């Protein structure tokens, strides 16, 4: 009997990213015991149209899950949690895939989150100035679901008539696993305009011409909404259990969007003994930053806070019972890559990095240490300034038309210059984070610590610049795969092994390293920030000059 008690309990986290599906087997202490990944297909039939297949995605979920549970006693696996990109899945009345394209290809039934086909539809929606828009920073993004639904109605009449169900991808996965069409508060609140107190707002759907969705109490888009981490239905159906290689009846949690799962994986960690300002403070003093191709800034509050240019406040969309604000930068990892790979000295960097058996970024970081002489590394950019909105500004200016800027170029074209523009780009991203945090604080947030996860958090220069430029300590999670830990936390919560998401977060979110800001550099970065804000001012000035033509 005693051995039974001490048997390790495991949870499966499944994360559907843009280009791949990953799964992890995670124990009750938040350690990733096994990890697997499989690519999924993306179709781009025309510019700005990105499509996927829900059957392809589910098949990948099954294959990675079977890999991570291989050799484990299935009686020890207690729960499953899903997270995914906020893509739109379309099914007919029999739950079969339905085309989201003009070619009538039914297997391509997912409009991806990054698809920008619905530009004219989102303009029309924003022109209504409807009250639900207050909860998305004042203007809806083309990446949210209402404009995409309107695009389908206007452009694919046959699919619109045949459609039985529209799911956000995270909710499609929990339906596929349990046979229950419940939705997560996270998806419907963040991407569909649902509010936790009023539910769906009839006047909004009528005003934008989608009143057909109100039929049967909104059955097509969901009328049964659960908190993230709540158990869905009776757990895994026999069919899903067979697909995934798990026992039937295992608890399945209401899902999260991928960035929110990353936030969940880091923001609640126990920080005792690290001498951090957020110790013994409520979780509302923390911001979780999920930094990959793009970056998200997740902050929670007890009461709703409206921050201009920042999404939310969303009730219970990440941590149950708390309001979420979500800032974002559309291109971060993608921008660093773009700047470095596009530089004339990139081939030289590539061969030198390969010769030293280091990644290009590790090599660039050590090259900066080489050229800095007696100065702190960050001070090398005294004459080089970047405005990072090469892909528009999501927060806090919500202006997709803004462009990138570089000030301080010379005729030099060697490795030193590449290292400098790389450094200036990282600083610009950190200055953009400072801009977002300052707007959040001006609106009423009280933030003293940053929690970083995602690919860019592995780059020590990126991390140090965020600490120095924001003046706040940065906490790195022990597990780099925080998104998968977040998904597993949902499964752990659904299993009943933890009383609440908060308890599961504190036990399973483990912190690794803490990076303190260098306060001696404050004056330099305050000046850099002044220049940073001037850059966008100038861009707007010269734009208005050209617009007066």
Coordinates of C-alpha atoms in Angstrom, one line a residue:
X1 CA 0.0 0.0 0.0
X2 CA 2.8 2.4 0.9
X3 CA 4.5 2.2 -2.5
X4 CA 1.2 3.1 -4.2
X5 CA 1.1 6.3 -2.2
X6 CA 4.5 7.4 -3.3
X7 CA 4.1 6.5 -6.9
X8 CA 4.9 9.6 -9.0
X9 CA 1.9 11.3 -10.6
X10 CA 2.3 12.5 -14.2
X11 CA 0.4 15.0 -16.4
X12 CA 0.5 15.4 -20.1
X13 CA 0.8 18.8 -21.6
X14 CA 0.1 19.2 -25.4
X15 CA 1.0 22.4 -27.1
X16 CA -0.1 23.2 -30.7
X17 CA 2.2 25.9 -32.0
X18 CA 2.1 27.5 -35.5
X19 CA 4.4 25.0 -37.2
X20 CA 4.6 22.0 -34.8
X21 CA 2.8 20.1 -32.1
X22 CA 4.7 19.3 -28.9
X23 CA 3.9 17.2 -25.9
X24 CA 5.5 16.7 -22.6
X25 CA 5.1 14.3 -19.7
X26 CA 5.4 16.5 -16.5
X27 CA 5.6 15.4 -12.9
X28 CA 3.9 17.0 -9.9
X29 CA 7.0 19.2 -9.3
X30 CA 6.9 20.7 -12.8
X31 CA 9.8 18.7 -14.2
X32 CA 9.6 17.8 -17.9
X33 CA 10.3 14.0 -17.9
X34 CA 9.8 13.4 -21.6
X35 CA 9.3 15.7 -24.6
X36 CA 8.4 15.1 -28.3
X37 CA 7.7 17.3 -31.3
X38 CA 6.2 16.9 -34.8
X39 CA 5.7 19.4 -37.6
X40 CA 2.3 20.3 -38.9
X41 CA 1.3 21.6 -42.3
X42 CA 0.6 25.2 -43.3
X43 CA -0.9 26.2 -46.6
X44 CA -0.5 29.7 -48.0
X45 CA -2.9 29.7 -51.0
X46 CA -2.4 33.5 -51.4
X47 CA -0.6 36.3 -49.6
X48 CA -1.9 36.9 -46.0
X49 CA -4.0 33.6 -46.2
X50 CA -2.7 30.9 -43.8
X51 CA -4.6 27.6 -43.4
X52 CA -4.2 24.4 -41.6
X53 CA -6.0 21.1 -41.2
X54 CA -7.6 20.1 -37.9
X55 CA -7.2 16.4 -38.8
X56 CA -3.5 16.9 -39.4
X57 CA -3.2 18.7 -36.1
X58 CA -5.1 16.0 -34.1
X59 CA -3.0 13.2 -35.8
X60 CA 0.2 15.1 -34.6
X61 CA -1.2 15.4 -31.1
X62 CA -1.7 11.7 -31.0
X63 CA 1.7 10.8 -32.3
X64 CA 3.6 13.1 -29.9
X65 CA 1.5 11.9 -26.9
X66 CA 2.2 8.3 -27.6
X67 CA 5.9 9.1 -27.7
X68 CA 6.1 10.9 -24.3
X69 CA 4.1 8.3 -22.4
X70 CA 6.1 5.4 -23.8
X71 CA 7.2 3.0 -21.0
X72 CA 5.2 4.8 -18.3
X73 CA 2.6 3.0 -16.2
X74 CA -0.6 4.6 -17.5
X75 CA -2.2 4.4 -14.0
X76 CA 0.3 7.1 -13.0
X77 CA -1.0 9.6 -15.7
X78 CA -3.7 11.7 -14.0
X79 CA -4.7 14.5 -16.4
X80 CA -4.3 16.1 -19.9
X81 CA -4.1 19.8 -20.7
X82 CA -4.1 21.4 -24.2
X83 CA -2.9 24.8 -25.3
X84 CA -2.9 26.1 -28.9
X85 CA -2.6 29.1 -31.2
X86 CA -5.9 31.1 -31.4
X87 CA -6.7 29.8 -34.9
X88 CA -10.3 29.3 -36.1
X89 CA -11.6 25.8 -36.8
X90 CA -14.7 25.3 -39.0
X91 CA -16.8 22.1 -38.8
X92 CA -20.1 21.2 -40.4
X93 CA -23.2 20.0 -38.5
X94 CA -21.8 16.5 -38.3
X95 CA -18.5 17.8 -36.9
X96 CA -16.7 17.1 -40.3
X97 CA -14.1 19.6 -41.6
X98 CA -15.4 22.4 -43.8
X99 CA -13.4 24.5 -46.3
X100 CA -12.1 28.0 -45.3
X101 CA -10.8 28.5 -48.9
X102 CA -12.2 29.3 -52.3
X103 CA -10.9 26.0 -53.7
X104 CA -13.4 24.0 -51.6
X105 CA -10.6 22.0 -50.0
X106 CA -12.5 20.7 -46.9
X107 CA -9.5 19.3 -45.1
X108 CA -8.0 22.8 -45.0
X109 CA -10.6 23.9 -42.4
X110 CA -8.5 26.1 -40.1
X111 CA -7.8 29.9 -40.6
X112 CA -4.5 30.4 -38.7
X113 CA -4.1 33.1 -36.0
X114 CA -1.6 35.0 -38.2
X115 CA -3.9 35.1 -41.2
X116 CA -4.7 38.7 -42.2
X117 CA -7.4 38.1 -44.9
X118 CA -10.1 40.0 -42.9
X119 CA -8.7 43.5 -43.1
X120 CA -11.8 45.1 -44.5
X121 CA -14.0 43.2 -42.1
X122 CA -12.0 44.4 -39.0
X123 CA -12.2 48.0 -40.3
X124 CA -16.0 47.7 -40.4
X125 CA -16.1 46.1 -36.9
X126 CA -13.9 48.9 -35.4
X127 CA -15.9 51.6 -37.0
X128 CA -19.0 50.5 -34.9
X129 CA -17.1 51.6 -31.8
X130 CA -19.2 49.0 -29.9
X131 CA -18.7 48.7 -26.2
X132 CA -17.2 45.2 -26.4
X133 CA -14.2 46.8 -28.1
X134 CA -13.3 48.5 -24.8
X135 CA -12.0 45.1 -23.7
X136 CA -9.5 44.7 -26.5
X137 CA -7.6 48.0 -25.9
X138 CA -10.2 50.0 -27.9
X139 CA -9.7 48.3 -31.3
X140 CA -10.1 44.7 -32.5
X141 CA -7.1 43.0 -34.2
X142 CA -7.5 41.4 -37.6
X143 CA -6.2 38.2 -35.9
X144 CA -9.3 37.9 -33.7
X145 CA -12.3 35.7 -34.7
X146 CA -15.2 38.0 -35.5
X147 CA -13.6 39.5 -38.6
X148 CA -12.7 36.1 -39.8
X149 CA -16.2 34.8 -39.3
X150 CA -17.5 37.8 -41.2
X151 CA -15.0 37.1 -44.0
X152 CA -16.4 33.5 -44.3
X153 CA -20.0 34.8 -44.4
X154 CA -19.1 37.3 -47.1
X155 CA -16.8 35.2 -49.3
X156 CA -17.7 31.5 -48.7
X157 CA -21.5 31.3 -48.7
X158 CA -21.6 27.5 -49.1
X159 CA -19.3 26.9 -46.1
X160 CA -21.3 29.5 -44.0
X161 CA -24.6 27.8 -44.7
X162 CA -23.2 24.3 -44.0
X163 CA -21.2 25.3 -40.8
X164 CA -22.4 23.7 -37.6
X165 CA -19.5 24.7 -35.2
X166 CA -16.8 27.4 -35.1
X167 CA -14.1 26.5 -32.5
X168 CA -11.0 28.3 -31.3
X169 CA -8.3 25.7 -31.8
X170 CA -7.7 25.1 -28.0
X171 CA -11.4 24.3 -27.7
X172 CA -11.5 22.1 -30.7
X173 CA -8.8 20.0 -29.0
X174 CA -10.8 19.6 -25.7
X175 CA -13.9 18.7 -27.8
X176 CA -11.9 16.1 -29.8
X177 CA -10.7 14.6 -26.5
X178 CA -14.0 14.6 -24.6
X179 CA -16.8 14.9 -27.1
X180 CA -18.0 18.0 -25.1
X181 CA -18.4 21.3 -27.0
X182 CA -17.6 23.4 -23.9
X183 CA -15.4 26.5 -24.5
X184 CA -12.7 27.9 -22.4
X185 CA -13.1 31.4 -20.9
X186 CA -9.6 32.1 -22.2
X187 CA -10.5 31.8 -25.8
X188 CA -14.0 33.2 -25.9
X189 CA -13.1 36.2 -23.8
X190 CA -9.7 37.1 -25.5
X191 CA -10.6 36.4 -29.1
X192 CA -14.4 36.3 -29.5
X193 CA -15.8 39.3 -27.3
X194 CA -17.5 37.1 -24.7
X195 CA -17.6 38.8 -21.2
X196 CA -17.7 36.8 -18.0
X197 CA -20.5 38.8 -16.5
X198 CA -22.8 39.4 -19.6
X199 CA -21.8 36.5 -21.9
X200 CA -22.4 37.2 -25.6
X201 CA -23.6 40.7 -26.5
X202 CA -26.5 40.3 -28.9
X203 CA -26.2 43.9 -30.1
X204 CA -22.6 43.4 -31.2
X205 CA -23.4 40.4 -33.5
X206 CA -26.4 42.2 -34.9
X207 CA -24.4 45.4 -35.5
X208 CA -21.7 43.6 -37.5
X209 CA -24.1 41.5 -39.5
X210 CA -23.5 38.1 -37.9
X211 CA -26.9 37.8 -36.1
X212 CA -27.2 34.2 -37.6
X213 CA -24.7 33.1 -34.9
X214 CA -27.3 33.9 -32.2
X215 CA -29.5 31.0 -33.3
X216 CA -30.1 28.2 -30.7
X217 CA -28.5 30.3 -27.9
X218 CA -25.2 30.7 -29.8
X219 CA -24.7 26.9 -30.3
X220 CA -22.3 27.4 -33.2
X221 CA -19.8 29.5 -31.2
X222 CA -20.5 28.0 -27.7
X223 CA -22.9 28.5 -24.9
X224 CA -21.2 26.4 -22.2
X225 CA -18.1 28.1 -20.9
X226 CA -15.6 26.8 -18.4
X227 CA -12.7 28.3 -16.5
X228 CA -9.2 27.2 -17.7
X229 CA -8.2 24.0 -15.8
X230 CA -11.8 22.9 -15.0
X231 CA -12.5 19.3 -15.9
X232 CA -14.4 18.9 -19.2
X233 CA -17.1 16.2 -19.4
X234 CA -16.2 12.7 -18.2
X235 CA -12.6 13.0 -19.4
X236 CA -11.2 11.1 -22.4
X237 CA -13.7 9.3 -24.6
X238 CA -12.9 5.7 -25.6
X239 CA -12.1 6.9 -29.1
X240 CA -9.8 9.7 -28.1
X241 CA -8.1 7.5 -25.5
X242 CA -7.3 5.0 -28.2
X243 CA -6.0 7.8 -30.5
X244 CA -3.7 9.2 -27.8
X245 CA -2.6 5.9 -26.3
X246 CA -4.0 6.9 -22.8
X247 CA -6.6 5.2 -20.6
X248 CA -10.2 6.4 -21.1
X249 CA -11.8 8.6 -18.5
X250 CA -8.5 10.5 -17.7
X251 CA -9.3 14.1 -16.7
X252 CA -9.1 16.6 -19.6
X253 CA -8.9 20.3 -18.7
X254 CA -10.5 23.4 -20.3
X255 CA -7.7 24.8 -22.5
X256 CA -5.6 27.9 -22.9
X257 CA -4.2 29.9 -25.8
X258 CA -0.5 29.1 -26.1
X259 CA 0.9 32.4 -24.8
X260 CA -1.4 32.2 -21.8
X261 CA -0.2 28.7 -21.0
X262 CA 3.4 30.1 -21.0
X263 CA 2.2 32.8 -18.6
X264 CA 0.6 30.2 -16.4
X265 CA 3.8 28.1 -16.4
X266 CA 5.9 30.9 -15.0
X267 CA 3.9 33.7 -13.3
X268 CA 2.9 31.7 -10.1
X269 CA 6.2 30.2 -9.2
X270 CA 7.4 30.1 -5.6
X271 CA 10.2 32.7 -5.3
X272 CA 11.1 32.3 -1.6
X273 CA 14.8 33.0 -0.8
X274 CA 15.7 34.8 -4.0
X275 CA 15.5 38.3 -2.5
X276 CA 12.9 39.5 -5.1
X277 CA 10.6 42.5 -4.6
X278 CA 7.6 40.2 -5.5
X279 CA 8.3 37.9 -2.6
X280 CA 5.3 37.9 -0.1
X281 CA 3.5 40.2 -2.6
X282 CA 0.4 39.2 -4.6
X283 CA 0.9 37.7 -8.0
X284 CA -0.4 41.0 -9.4
X285 CA 3.2 42.5 -8.9
X286 CA 4.5 40.2 -11.7
X287 CA 4.4 40.3 -15.5
X288 CA 5.1 37.2 -17.5
X289 CA 6.8 37.7 -20.8
X290 CA 6.6 34.9 -23.4
X291 CA 9.3 35.7 -26.0
X292 CA 9.6 33.8 -29.2
X293 CA 8.9 34.8 -32.8
X294 CA 6.8 37.6 -31.2
X295 CA 6.4 38.5 -27.6
X296 CA 3.4 38.7 -25.1
X297 CA 3.4 40.6 -21.8
X298 CA 0.9 39.2 -19.4
X299 CA -0.1 41.1 -16.3
X300 CA -3.0 40.3 -13.8
X301 CA -5.0 42.4 -11.5
X302 CA -7.7 42.1 -8.8
X303 CA -9.9 44.7 -10.4
X304 CA -10.4 45.4 -14.2
X305 CA -7.8 47.9 -15.5
X306 CA -8.2 49.5 -18.9
X307 CA -4.9 50.2 -20.6
X308 CA -4.9 52.1 -23.9
X309 CA -3.3 49.9 -26.6
X310 CA -3.1 46.8 -24.4
X311 CA -5.7 43.9 -24.8
X312 CA -8.0 43.2 -21.9
X313 CA -9.0 43.4 -19.2
X314 CA -10.1 39.8 -19.6
X315 CA -11.6 38.1 -16.5
X316 CA -10.3 34.7 -15.6
X317 CA -8.6 34.3 -19.0
X318 CA -5.3 33.1 -17.5
X319 CA -5.5 32.9 -13.7
X320 CA -9.0 32.1 -12.5
X321 CA -10.5 35.0 -10.5
X322 CA -8.0 37.6 -11.8
X323 CA -8.3 40.1 -14.7
X324 CA -5.7 39.8 -17.4
X325 CA -4.0 42.5 -19.5
X326 CA -2.0 41.4 -22.5
X327 CA 0.5 43.6 -24.2
X328 CA 2.5 42.4 -27.2
X329 CA 5.2 43.0 -29.8
X330 CA 4.4 41.5 -33.2
X331 CA 8.0 40.7 -34.2
X332 CA 10.8 40.1 -31.7
X333 CA 12.7 36.8 -32.4
X334 CA 11.7 37.3 -36.0
X335 CA 13.2 40.8 -36.0
X336 CA 16.5 39.8 -34.5
X337 CA 16.8 37.0 -37.1
X338 CA 15.8 39.4 -39.9
X339 CA 18.4 42.0 -38.9
X340 CA 21.3 39.5 -38.4
X341 CA 20.7 37.3 -41.4
X342 CA 20.2 40.2 -43.7
X343 CA 23.5 41.8 -42.9
X344 CA 26.3 41.7 -45.4
X345 CA 28.7 40.2 -42.7
X346 CA 26.3 37.3 -42.0
X347 CA 28.3 34.7 -44.0
X348 CA 31.4 35.6 -42.1
X349 CA 29.5 35.3 -38.8
X350 CA 28.1 31.9 -39.9
X351 CA 31.5 30.4 -40.6
X352 CA 33.2 31.8 -37.5
X353 CA 30.4 30.6 -35.3
X354 CA 30.5 27.1 -36.9
X355 CA 34.3 27.0 -36.4
X356 CA 34.0 27.8 -32.7
X357 CA 31.1 25.3 -32.4
X358 CA 28.8 28.0 -31.0
X359 CA 25.4 29.3 -32.1
X360 CA 25.5 32.5 -34.0
X361 CA 24.0 34.4 -31.1
X362 CA 26.4 33.0 -28.5
X363 CA 29.2 34.0 -30.9
X364 CA 27.8 37.5 -31.3
X365 CA 27.5 37.9 -27.6
X366 CA 31.1 37.0 -27.0
X367 CA 32.2 39.2 -30.0
X368 CA 30.4 42.2 -28.2
X369 CA 32.4 41.4 -25.1
X370 CA 35.6 41.5 -27.2
X371 CA 34.9 45.0 -28.7
X372 CA 33.4 46.7 -25.7
X373 CA 36.9 47.4 -24.2
X374 CA 36.4 48.9 -20.7
X375 CA 32.8 50.1 -21.4
X376 CA 29.7 48.1 -20.3
X377 CA 28.4 46.3 -23.4
X378 CA 25.2 48.2 -23.6
X379 CA 26.9 51.5 -24.0
X380 CA 28.3 50.6 -27.4
X381 CA 25.1 51.9 -29.0
X382 CA 25.5 55.5 -27.9
X383 CA 25.2 56.6 -31.6
X384 CA 23.0 53.7 -32.9
X385 CA 19.3 53.6 -32.3
X386 CA 16.5 51.3 -33.6
X387 CA 12.8 51.6 -33.6
X388 CA 11.7 47.9 -33.7
X389 CA 8.2 48.1 -35.4
X390 CA 9.3 46.4 -38.7
X391 CA 5.9 44.6 -38.5
X392 CA 3.8 47.4 -37.1
X393 CA 3.1 48.1 -33.4
X394 CA 0.7 46.0 -31.4
X395 CA 1.2 47.6 -28.0
X396 CA 0.9 50.2 -26.8
X397 CA 0.4 52.3 -30.0
X398 CA -1.9 49.8 -31.9
X399 CA -0.6 51.1 -35.2
X400 CA 0.0 48.4 -37.8
X401 CA 1.2 51.0 -40.3
X402 CA 4.3 51.9 -38.3
X403 CA 7.6 50.9 -39.8
X404 CA 11.1 50.1 -38.4
X405 CA 13.8 52.7 -38.2
X406 CA 17.6 52.7 -37.8
X407 CA 19.5 55.9 -36.9
X408 CA 23.3 56.0 -36.9
X409 CA 24.5 53.9 -39.9
X410 CA 28.0 54.2 -41.3
X411 CA 29.8 52.8 -44.3
X412 CA 31.5 50.1 -42.2
X413 CA 30.3 46.6 -43.0
X414 CA 32.2 44.1 -40.9
X415 CA 31.4 41.8 -38.1
X416 CA 31.7 44.6 -35.5
X417 CA 28.9 46.5 -37.2
X418 CA 26.7 43.4 -37.4
X419 CA 27.3 42.9 -33.6
X420 CA 26.3 46.5 -32.9
X421 CA 23.1 46.5 -34.9
X422 CA 22.2 43.1 -33.2
X423 CA 22.8 44.8 -29.8
X424 CA 20.8 47.9 -30.8
X425 CA 17.9 45.7 -32.0
X426 CA 17.7 43.8 -28.7
X427 CA 17.8 47.1 -26.8
X428 CA 15.0 48.4 -29.0
X429 CA 12.8 45.4 -28.1
X430 CA 13.6 45.9 -24.4
X431 CA 12.8 49.6 -24.7
X432 CA 9.5 48.6 -26.4
X433 CA 8.8 46.4 -23.3
X434 CA 9.5 49.3 -21.1
X435 CA 7.0 51.4 -23.1
X436 CA 4.3 48.7 -22.6
X437 CA 5.1 48.4 -18.9
X438 CA 5.0 52.2 -18.3
X439 CA 1.5 52.3 -20.0
X440 CA 0.3 49.5 -17.8
X441 CA 1.7 51.1 -14.6
X442 CA 0.2 54.5 -15.6
X443 CA -3.2 52.8 -15.9
X444 CA -3.0 51.3 -12.4
X445 CA -0.8 48.1 -12.5
X446 CA 1.9 47.9 -9.9
X447 CA 4.7 45.7 -11.4
X448 CA 8.1 45.0 -9.9
X449 CA 9.3 41.7 -11.4
X450 CA 9.5 40.2 -14.9
X451 CA 9.2 36.5 -15.5
X452 CA 10.6 35.4 -18.8
X453 CA 10.1 32.2 -20.9
X454 CA 10.3 31.2 -24.5
X455 CA 13.1 30.9 -27.0
X456 CA 14.6 34.4 -26.5
X457 CA 14.9 33.8 -22.7
X458 CA 17.8 31.5 -23.5
X459 CA 19.8 34.5 -24.8
X460 CA 21.7 36.0 -21.8
X461 CA 22.1 39.4 -23.6
X462 CA 18.4 39.6 -24.3
X463 CA 17.6 38.9 -20.6
X464 CA 20.2 41.3 -19.2
X465 CA 19.0 44.1 -21.5
X466 CA 15.4 43.6 -20.3
X467 CA 16.6 43.8 -16.7
X468 CA 18.8 46.9 -17.2
X469 CA 16.3 48.8 -19.5
X470 CA 13.2 48.2 -17.4
X471 CA 15.1 48.5 -14.1
X472 CA 13.3 45.3 -12.8
X473 CA 14.8 41.9 -11.9
X474 CA 14.1 39.1 -14.4
X475 CA 13.2 35.6 -13.3
X476 CA 13.9 32.7 -15.6
X477 CA 11.9 29.5 -15.3
X478 CA 13.8 26.3 -14.6
X479 CA 12.0 24.6 -17.5
X480 CA 12.6 26.5 -20.8
X481 CA 9.4 24.8 -22.0
X482 CA 7.1 26.8 -19.8
X483 CA 4.2 26.6 -22.3
X484 CA 4.2 22.8 -21.9
X485 CA 4.4 23.1 -18.1
X486 CA 1.4 25.5 -18.3
X487 CA -0.6 22.9 -20.3
X488 CA 0.4 20.2 -17.8
X489 CA -0.7 22.5 -14.9
X490 CA -4.2 22.6 -16.5
X491 CA -4.3 18.8 -16.6
X492 CA -3.1 18.6 -13.0
X493 CA -5.8 21.0 -11.9
X494 CA -8.5 19.0 -13.8
X495 CA -7.4 15.8 -12.2
X496 CA -8.3 17.1 -8.7
X497 CA -4.7 16.5 -7.4
X498 CA -4.4 20.3 -6.7
X499 CA -7.1 22.4 -5.0
X500 CA -6.7 25.2 -7.5
X501 CA -4.7 26.5 -10.4
X502 CA -2.8 28.8 -8.0
X503 CA -1.7 25.8 -5.9
X504 CA -0.6 23.9 -9.0
X505 CA 1.3 27.0 -10.4
X506 CA 3.2 27.4 -7.1
X507 CA 4.1 23.7 -7.0
X508 CA 4.9 23.1 -10.7
X509 CA 6.2 26.5 -11.8
X510 CA 9.9 26.3 -10.8
X511 CA 12.3 29.2 -11.1
X512 CA 15.8 28.8 -12.4
X513 CA 18.0 31.9 -12.5
X514 CA 17.4 35.5 -11.4
X515 CA 19.0 38.3 -13.3
X516 CA 19.3 41.6 -11.5
X517 CA 19.3 45.0 -13.2
X518 CA 22.5 47.0 -13.1
X519 CA 21.3 50.2 -11.5
X520 CA 24.6 52.0 -12.3
X521 CA 23.5 52.0 -16.0
X522 CA 20.1 53.6 -15.3
X523 CA 21.0 57.1 -16.6
X524 CA 22.3 55.7 -19.9
X525 CA 19.1 53.7 -20.6
X526 CA 16.9 56.6 -19.5
X527 CA 18.5 58.6 -22.2
X528 CA 18.2 55.8 -24.7
X529 CA 14.4 55.6 -23.8
X530 CA 14.1 59.4 -24.5
X531 CA 15.6 58.9 -28.0
X532 CA 13.4 55.8 -28.5
X533 CA 10.2 57.9 -28.0
X534 CA 11.6 60.7 -30.2
X535 CA 12.0 58.2 -33.0
X536 CA 8.3 57.4 -33.3
X537 CA 7.5 61.1 -33.0
X538 CA 9.7 61.9 -36.0
X539 CA 8.2 59.0 -38.0
X540 CA 4.8 60.4 -37.4
X541 CA 6.0 63.9 -38.3
X542 CA 7.6 62.9 -41.6
X543 CA 4.6 60.8 -42.4
X544 CA 2.2 63.7 -42.0
X545 CA 4.5 65.8 -44.3
X546 CA 4.3 63.1 -47.0
X547 CA 0.6 62.7 -46.5
X548 CA 0.0 66.4 -47.2
X549 CA 1.1 65.8 -50.8

